[in-house]
mmCIF file of C-alpha atoms and ligand atoms in Angstrom:
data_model
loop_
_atom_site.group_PDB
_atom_site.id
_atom_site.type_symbol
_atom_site.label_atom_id
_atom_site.label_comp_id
_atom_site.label_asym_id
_atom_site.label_seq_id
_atom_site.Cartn_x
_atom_site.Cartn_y
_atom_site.Cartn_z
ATOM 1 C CA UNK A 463 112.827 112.217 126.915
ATOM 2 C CA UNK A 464 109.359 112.506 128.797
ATOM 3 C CA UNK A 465 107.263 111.379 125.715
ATOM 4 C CA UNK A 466 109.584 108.053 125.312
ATOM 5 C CA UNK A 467 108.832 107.226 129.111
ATOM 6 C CA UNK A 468 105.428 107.983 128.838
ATOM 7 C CA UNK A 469 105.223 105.908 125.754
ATOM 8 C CA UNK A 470 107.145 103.043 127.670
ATOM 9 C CA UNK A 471 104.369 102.878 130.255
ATOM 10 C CA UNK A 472 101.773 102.701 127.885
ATOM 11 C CA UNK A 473 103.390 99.577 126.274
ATOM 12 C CA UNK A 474 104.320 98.231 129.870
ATOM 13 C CA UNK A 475 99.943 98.794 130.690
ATOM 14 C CA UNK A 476 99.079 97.593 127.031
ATOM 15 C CA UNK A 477 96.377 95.270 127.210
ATOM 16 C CA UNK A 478 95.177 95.502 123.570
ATOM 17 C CA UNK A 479 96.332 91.963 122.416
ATOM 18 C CA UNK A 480 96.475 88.434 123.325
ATOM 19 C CA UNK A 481 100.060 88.846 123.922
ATOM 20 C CA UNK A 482 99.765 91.343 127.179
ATOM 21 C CA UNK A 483 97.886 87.559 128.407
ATOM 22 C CA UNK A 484 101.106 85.714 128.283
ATOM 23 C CA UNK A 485 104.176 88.044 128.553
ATOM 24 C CA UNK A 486 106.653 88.377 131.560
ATOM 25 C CA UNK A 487 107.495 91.672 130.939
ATOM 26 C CA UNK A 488 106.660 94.068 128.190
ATOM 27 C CA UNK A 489 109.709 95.527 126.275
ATOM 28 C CA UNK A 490 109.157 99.023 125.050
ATOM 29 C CA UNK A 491 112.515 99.713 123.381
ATOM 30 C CA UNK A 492 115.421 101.428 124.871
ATOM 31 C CA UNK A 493 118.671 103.802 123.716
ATOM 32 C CA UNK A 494 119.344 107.144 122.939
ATOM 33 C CA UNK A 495 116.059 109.180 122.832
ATOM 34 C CA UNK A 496 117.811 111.836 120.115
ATOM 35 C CA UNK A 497 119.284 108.198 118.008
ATOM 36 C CA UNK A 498 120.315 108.523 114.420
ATOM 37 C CA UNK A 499 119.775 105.313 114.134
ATOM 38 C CA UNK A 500 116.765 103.132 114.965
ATOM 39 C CA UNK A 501 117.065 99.209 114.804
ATOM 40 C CA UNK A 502 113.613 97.723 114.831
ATOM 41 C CA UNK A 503 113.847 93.840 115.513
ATOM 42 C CA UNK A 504 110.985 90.874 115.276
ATOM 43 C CA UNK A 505 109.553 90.904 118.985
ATOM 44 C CA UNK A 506 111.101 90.016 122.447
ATOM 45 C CA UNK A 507 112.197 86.486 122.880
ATOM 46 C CA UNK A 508 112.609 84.321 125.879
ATOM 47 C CA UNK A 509 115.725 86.605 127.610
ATOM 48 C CA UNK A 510 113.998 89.930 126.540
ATOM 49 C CA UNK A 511 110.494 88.800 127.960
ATOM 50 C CA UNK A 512 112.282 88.140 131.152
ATOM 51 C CA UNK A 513 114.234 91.517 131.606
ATOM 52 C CA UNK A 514 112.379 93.853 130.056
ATOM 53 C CA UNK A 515 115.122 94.706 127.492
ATOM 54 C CA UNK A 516 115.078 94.304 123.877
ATOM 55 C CA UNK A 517 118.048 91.955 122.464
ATOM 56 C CA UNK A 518 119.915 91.102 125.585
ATOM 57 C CA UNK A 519 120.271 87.136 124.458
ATOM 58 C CA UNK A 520 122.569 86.086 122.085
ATOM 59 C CA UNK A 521 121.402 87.767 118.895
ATOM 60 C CA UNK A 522 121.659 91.019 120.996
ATOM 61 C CA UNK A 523 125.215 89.517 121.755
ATOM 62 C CA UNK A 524 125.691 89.564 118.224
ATOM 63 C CA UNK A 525 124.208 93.160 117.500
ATOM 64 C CA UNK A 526 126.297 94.603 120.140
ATOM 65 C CA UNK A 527 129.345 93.360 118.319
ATOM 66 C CA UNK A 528 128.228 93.971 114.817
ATOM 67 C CA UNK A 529 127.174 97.682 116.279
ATOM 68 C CA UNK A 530 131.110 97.988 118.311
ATOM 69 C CA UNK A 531 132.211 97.159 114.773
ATOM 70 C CA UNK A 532 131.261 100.516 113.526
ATOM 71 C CA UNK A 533 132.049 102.287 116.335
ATOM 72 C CA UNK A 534 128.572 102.432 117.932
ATOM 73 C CA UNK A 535 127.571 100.933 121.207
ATOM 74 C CA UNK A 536 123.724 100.402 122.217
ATOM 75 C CA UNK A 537 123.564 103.839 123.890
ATOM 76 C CA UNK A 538 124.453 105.752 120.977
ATOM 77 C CA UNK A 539 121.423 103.931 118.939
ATOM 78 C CA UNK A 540 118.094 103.174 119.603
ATOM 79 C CA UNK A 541 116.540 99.459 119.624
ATOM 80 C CA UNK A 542 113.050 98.603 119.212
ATOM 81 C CA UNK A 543 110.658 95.812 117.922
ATOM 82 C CA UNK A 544 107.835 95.415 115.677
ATOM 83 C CA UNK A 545 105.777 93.906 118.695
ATOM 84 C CA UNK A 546 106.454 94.694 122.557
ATOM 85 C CA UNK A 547 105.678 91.414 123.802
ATOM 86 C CA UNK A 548 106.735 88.146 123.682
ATOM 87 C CA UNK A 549 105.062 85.614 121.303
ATOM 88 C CA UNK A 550 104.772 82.559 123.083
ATOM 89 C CA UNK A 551 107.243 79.691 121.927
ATOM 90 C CA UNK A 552 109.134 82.382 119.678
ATOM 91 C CA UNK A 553 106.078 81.941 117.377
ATOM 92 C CA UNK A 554 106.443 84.468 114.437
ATOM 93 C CA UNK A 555 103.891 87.482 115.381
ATOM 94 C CA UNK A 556 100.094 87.397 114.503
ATOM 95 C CA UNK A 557 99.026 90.099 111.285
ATOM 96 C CA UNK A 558 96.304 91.214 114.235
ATOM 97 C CA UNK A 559 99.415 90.979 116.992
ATOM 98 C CA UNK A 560 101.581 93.308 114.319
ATOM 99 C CA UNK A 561 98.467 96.013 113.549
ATOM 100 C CA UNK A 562 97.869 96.305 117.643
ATOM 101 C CA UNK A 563 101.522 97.083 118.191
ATOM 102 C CA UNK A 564 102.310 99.340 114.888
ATOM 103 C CA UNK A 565 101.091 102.630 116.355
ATOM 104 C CA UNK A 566 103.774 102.340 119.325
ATOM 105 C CA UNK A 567 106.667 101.723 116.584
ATOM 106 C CA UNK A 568 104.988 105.000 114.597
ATOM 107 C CA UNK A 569 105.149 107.371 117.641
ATOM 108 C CA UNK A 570 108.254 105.999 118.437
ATOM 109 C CA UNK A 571 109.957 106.719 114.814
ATOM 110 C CA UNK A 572 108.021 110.150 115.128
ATOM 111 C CA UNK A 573 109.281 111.024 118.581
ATOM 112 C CA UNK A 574 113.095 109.718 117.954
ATOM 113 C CA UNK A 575 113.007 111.177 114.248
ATOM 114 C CA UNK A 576 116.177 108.816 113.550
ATOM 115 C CA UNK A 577 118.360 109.636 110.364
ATOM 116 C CA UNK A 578 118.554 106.203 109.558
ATOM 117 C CA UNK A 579 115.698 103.058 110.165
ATOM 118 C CA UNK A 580 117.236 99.786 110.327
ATOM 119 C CA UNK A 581 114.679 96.889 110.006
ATOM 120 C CA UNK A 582 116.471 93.656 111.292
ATOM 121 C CA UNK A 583 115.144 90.864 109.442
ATOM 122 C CA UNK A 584 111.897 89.754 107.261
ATOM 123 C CA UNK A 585 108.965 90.415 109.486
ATOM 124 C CA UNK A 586 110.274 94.266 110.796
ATOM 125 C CA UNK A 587 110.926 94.775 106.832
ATOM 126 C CA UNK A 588 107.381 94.430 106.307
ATOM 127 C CA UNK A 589 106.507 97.509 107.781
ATOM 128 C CA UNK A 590 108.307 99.448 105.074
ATOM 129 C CA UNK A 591 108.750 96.902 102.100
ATOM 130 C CA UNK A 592 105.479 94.815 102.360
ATOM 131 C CA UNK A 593 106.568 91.200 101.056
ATOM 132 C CA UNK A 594 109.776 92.085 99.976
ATOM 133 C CA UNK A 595 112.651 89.432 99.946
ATOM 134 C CA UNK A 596 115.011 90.702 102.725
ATOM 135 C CA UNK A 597 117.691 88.982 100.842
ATOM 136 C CA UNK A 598 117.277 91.277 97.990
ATOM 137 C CA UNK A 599 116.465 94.552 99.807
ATOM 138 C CA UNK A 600 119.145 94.121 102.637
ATOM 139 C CA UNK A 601 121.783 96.254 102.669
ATOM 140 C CA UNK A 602 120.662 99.411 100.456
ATOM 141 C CA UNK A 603 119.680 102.613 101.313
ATOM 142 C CA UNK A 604 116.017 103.761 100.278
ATOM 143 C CA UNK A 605 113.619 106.494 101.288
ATOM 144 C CA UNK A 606 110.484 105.421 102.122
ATOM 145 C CA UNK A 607 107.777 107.859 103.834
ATOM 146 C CA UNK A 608 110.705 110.305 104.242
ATOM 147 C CA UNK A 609 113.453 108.140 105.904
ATOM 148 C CA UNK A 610 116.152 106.186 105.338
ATOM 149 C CA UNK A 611 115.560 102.145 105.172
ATOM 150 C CA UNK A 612 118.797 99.941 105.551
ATOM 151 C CA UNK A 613 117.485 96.544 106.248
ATOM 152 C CA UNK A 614 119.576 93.978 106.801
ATOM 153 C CA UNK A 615 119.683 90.287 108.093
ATOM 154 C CA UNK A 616 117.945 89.424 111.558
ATOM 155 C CA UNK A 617 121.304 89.076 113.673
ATOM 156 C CA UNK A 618 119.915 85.268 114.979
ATOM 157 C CA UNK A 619 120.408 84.713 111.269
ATOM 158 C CA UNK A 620 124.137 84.344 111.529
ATOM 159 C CA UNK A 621 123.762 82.360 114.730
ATOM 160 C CA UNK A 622 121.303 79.713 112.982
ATOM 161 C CA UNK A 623 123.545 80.003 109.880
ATOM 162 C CA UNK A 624 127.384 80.749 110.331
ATOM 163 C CA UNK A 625 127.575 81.144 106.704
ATOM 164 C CA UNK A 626 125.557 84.830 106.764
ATOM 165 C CA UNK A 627 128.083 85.902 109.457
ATOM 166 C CA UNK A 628 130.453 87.639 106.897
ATOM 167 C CA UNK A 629 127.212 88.833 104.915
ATOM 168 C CA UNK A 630 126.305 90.217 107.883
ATOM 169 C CA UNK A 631 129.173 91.860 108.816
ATOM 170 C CA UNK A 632 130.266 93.407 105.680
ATOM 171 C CA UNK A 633 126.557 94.694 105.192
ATOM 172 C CA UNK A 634 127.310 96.558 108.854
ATOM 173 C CA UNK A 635 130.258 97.761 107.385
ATOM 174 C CA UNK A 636 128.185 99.560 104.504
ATOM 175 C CA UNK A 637 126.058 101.064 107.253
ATOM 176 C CA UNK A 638 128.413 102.689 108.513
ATOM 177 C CA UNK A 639 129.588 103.984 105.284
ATOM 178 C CA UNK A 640 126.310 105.331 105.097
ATOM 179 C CA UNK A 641 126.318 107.261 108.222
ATOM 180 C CA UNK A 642 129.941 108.555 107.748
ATOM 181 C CA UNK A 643 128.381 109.918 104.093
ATOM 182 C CA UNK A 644 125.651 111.615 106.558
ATOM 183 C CA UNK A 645 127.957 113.912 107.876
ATOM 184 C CA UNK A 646 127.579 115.477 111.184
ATOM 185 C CA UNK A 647 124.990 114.960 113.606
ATOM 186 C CA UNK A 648 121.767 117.132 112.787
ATOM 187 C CA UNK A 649 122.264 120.774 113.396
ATOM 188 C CA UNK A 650 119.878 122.671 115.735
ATOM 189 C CA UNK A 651 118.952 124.947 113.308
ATOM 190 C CA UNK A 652 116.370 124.618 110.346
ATOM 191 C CA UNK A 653 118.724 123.021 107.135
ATOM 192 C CA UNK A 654 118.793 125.187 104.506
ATOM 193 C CA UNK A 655 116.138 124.595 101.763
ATOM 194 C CA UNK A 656 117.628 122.588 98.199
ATOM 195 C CA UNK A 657 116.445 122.071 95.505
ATOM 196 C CA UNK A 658 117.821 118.391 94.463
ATOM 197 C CA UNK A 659 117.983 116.483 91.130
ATOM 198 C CA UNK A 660 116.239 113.403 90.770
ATOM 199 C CA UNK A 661 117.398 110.088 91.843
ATOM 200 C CA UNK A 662 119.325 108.372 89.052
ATOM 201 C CA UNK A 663 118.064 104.527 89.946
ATOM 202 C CA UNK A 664 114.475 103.290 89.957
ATOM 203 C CA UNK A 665 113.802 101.824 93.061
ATOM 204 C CA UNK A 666 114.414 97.967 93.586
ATOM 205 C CA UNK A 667 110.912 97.070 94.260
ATOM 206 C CA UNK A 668 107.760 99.308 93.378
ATOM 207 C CA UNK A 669 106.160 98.642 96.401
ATOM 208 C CA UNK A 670 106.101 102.120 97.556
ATOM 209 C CA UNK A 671 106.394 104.842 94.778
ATOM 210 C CA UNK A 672 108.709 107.485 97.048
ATOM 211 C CA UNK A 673 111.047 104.598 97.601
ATOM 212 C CA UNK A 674 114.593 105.889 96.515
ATOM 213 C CA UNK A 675 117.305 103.472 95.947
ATOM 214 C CA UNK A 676 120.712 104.678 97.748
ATOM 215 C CA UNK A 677 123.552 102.877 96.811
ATOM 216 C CA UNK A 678 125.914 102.949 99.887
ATOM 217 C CA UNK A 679 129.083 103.491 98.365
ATOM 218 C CA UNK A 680 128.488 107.021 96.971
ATOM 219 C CA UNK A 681 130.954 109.374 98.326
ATOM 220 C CA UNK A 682 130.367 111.035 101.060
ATOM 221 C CA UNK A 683 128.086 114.355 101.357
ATOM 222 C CA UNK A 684 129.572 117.047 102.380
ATOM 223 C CA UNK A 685 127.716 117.738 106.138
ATOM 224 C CA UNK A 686 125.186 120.301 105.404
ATOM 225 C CA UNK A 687 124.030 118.405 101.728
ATOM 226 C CA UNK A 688 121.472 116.054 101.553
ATOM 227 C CA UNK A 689 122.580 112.556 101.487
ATOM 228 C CA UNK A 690 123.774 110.833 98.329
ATOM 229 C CA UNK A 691 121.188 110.592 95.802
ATOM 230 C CA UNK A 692 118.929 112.949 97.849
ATOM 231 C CA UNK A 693 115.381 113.699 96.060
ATOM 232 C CA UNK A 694 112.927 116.378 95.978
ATOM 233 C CA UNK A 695 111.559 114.202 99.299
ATOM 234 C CA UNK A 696 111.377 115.911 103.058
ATOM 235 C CA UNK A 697 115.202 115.883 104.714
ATOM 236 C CA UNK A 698 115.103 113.237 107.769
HETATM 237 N N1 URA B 1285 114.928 89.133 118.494
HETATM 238 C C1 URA B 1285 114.194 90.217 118.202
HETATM 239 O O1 URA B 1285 113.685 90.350 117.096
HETATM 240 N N2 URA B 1285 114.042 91.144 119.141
HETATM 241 C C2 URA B 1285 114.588 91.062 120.339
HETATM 242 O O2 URA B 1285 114.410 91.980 121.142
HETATM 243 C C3 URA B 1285 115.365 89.923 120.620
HETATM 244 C C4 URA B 1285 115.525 88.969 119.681
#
């Protein structure tokens, strides 16, 4: 997609933070430009800095393997991070690193218009669940502006602690139940306008008031119905 390579070489000429001072490479993102699902990581590390490529060390070693394990490979998804450039030392990103970089993950979202947003990890489940606990948001469906959130753990989680590797994997397991109870890709024509009732569960966390909470082992929808516990909200 044009726009996606344009926006690419705006992040590979960004200059707008002390990061651009210090990186190797910028890493803009990369995968399928029509994605259902978005993963949005922390920020490049040490291999991704050097190549140009988001998660291409070993907790994109990991992601490939947890994504194989639904029956999705990296070009069938897209991958992303919160910032495009390399903190130095792996330092967790500045607030003022994270508010230059946001607008690039907004078009992004906007451009890609995944089904599904997957933020990977505590600091990318800021952007939708400011100061939320990723261990008690991870793994559950819930609209926010719109979309579906699915956090779950950052994948170097299960490499720094072996003992989140079966979290980790069954919580890939539910999303993929979650996309199978998605249906079909989206059709090329308009969907049909529903009217929906409301969701039965309060969100987990009032942070945002649209936030719906989609438990991920409702049945599936049939392909043309809004997902399980659909609201009154916009259809992704
Ligand atoms: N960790 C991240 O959060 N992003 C990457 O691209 C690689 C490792």
């Amino acid at each position: 997609m044009v726009e996606l390579a344009a926006l690419a070489d705006r992040v590979r000429a960004c200059t707008t933070c002390a990061l651009a001072a210090t990186r190797t490479n910028a890493v803009p993102g990369e995968g399928s430009p029509t994605a259902r699902v978005l993963f949005v990581g922390e920020g490049p590390g040490y291999n991704e800095d050097r190549q140009g490529r988001p998660f291409v060390g070993a907790a994109g070693s990991f992601l490939n393997q947890m994504l194989a394990s639904i029956g999705l490979s990296r070009e069938d998804v897209y991958i992303a991070n919160m910032v495009k450039c390399r903190p130095p030392e792996n330092r967790d990103p500045l607030p003022e690193e994270l508010a230059a970089c946001a607008h690039f993950l907004d078009e992004q979202i906007a451009l890609i218009a995944p089904r599904v947003i997957v933020p990977l990890g505590r600091h990318a489940l800021s952007r939708w669940f400011p100061g939320g606990s990723i261990s008690r948001l991870r793994a559950k469906a819930r609209r926010v502006e719109g979309r579906l959130i699915f956090p779950l753990y950052h994948p170097a989680a299960a490499l720094h602690n072996g003992g989140l590797r079966a979290t980790i994997e069954a919580d890939f397991r539910a999303l993929g139940d979650l996309l199978a109870s998605l249906g079909a890709p989206e059709p090329s024509t308009p969907q049909r306008a529903t009217t929906h009732p409301p969701p039965t569960e309060p969100p987990a966390e009032a942070h945002r008031p649209s936030t719906t909470h989609l438990p991920p082992t409702e049945p599936p929808a049939e392909a043309d119905q809004p997902p399980p516990g659909g609201s009154q909200l916009p259809m992704f």
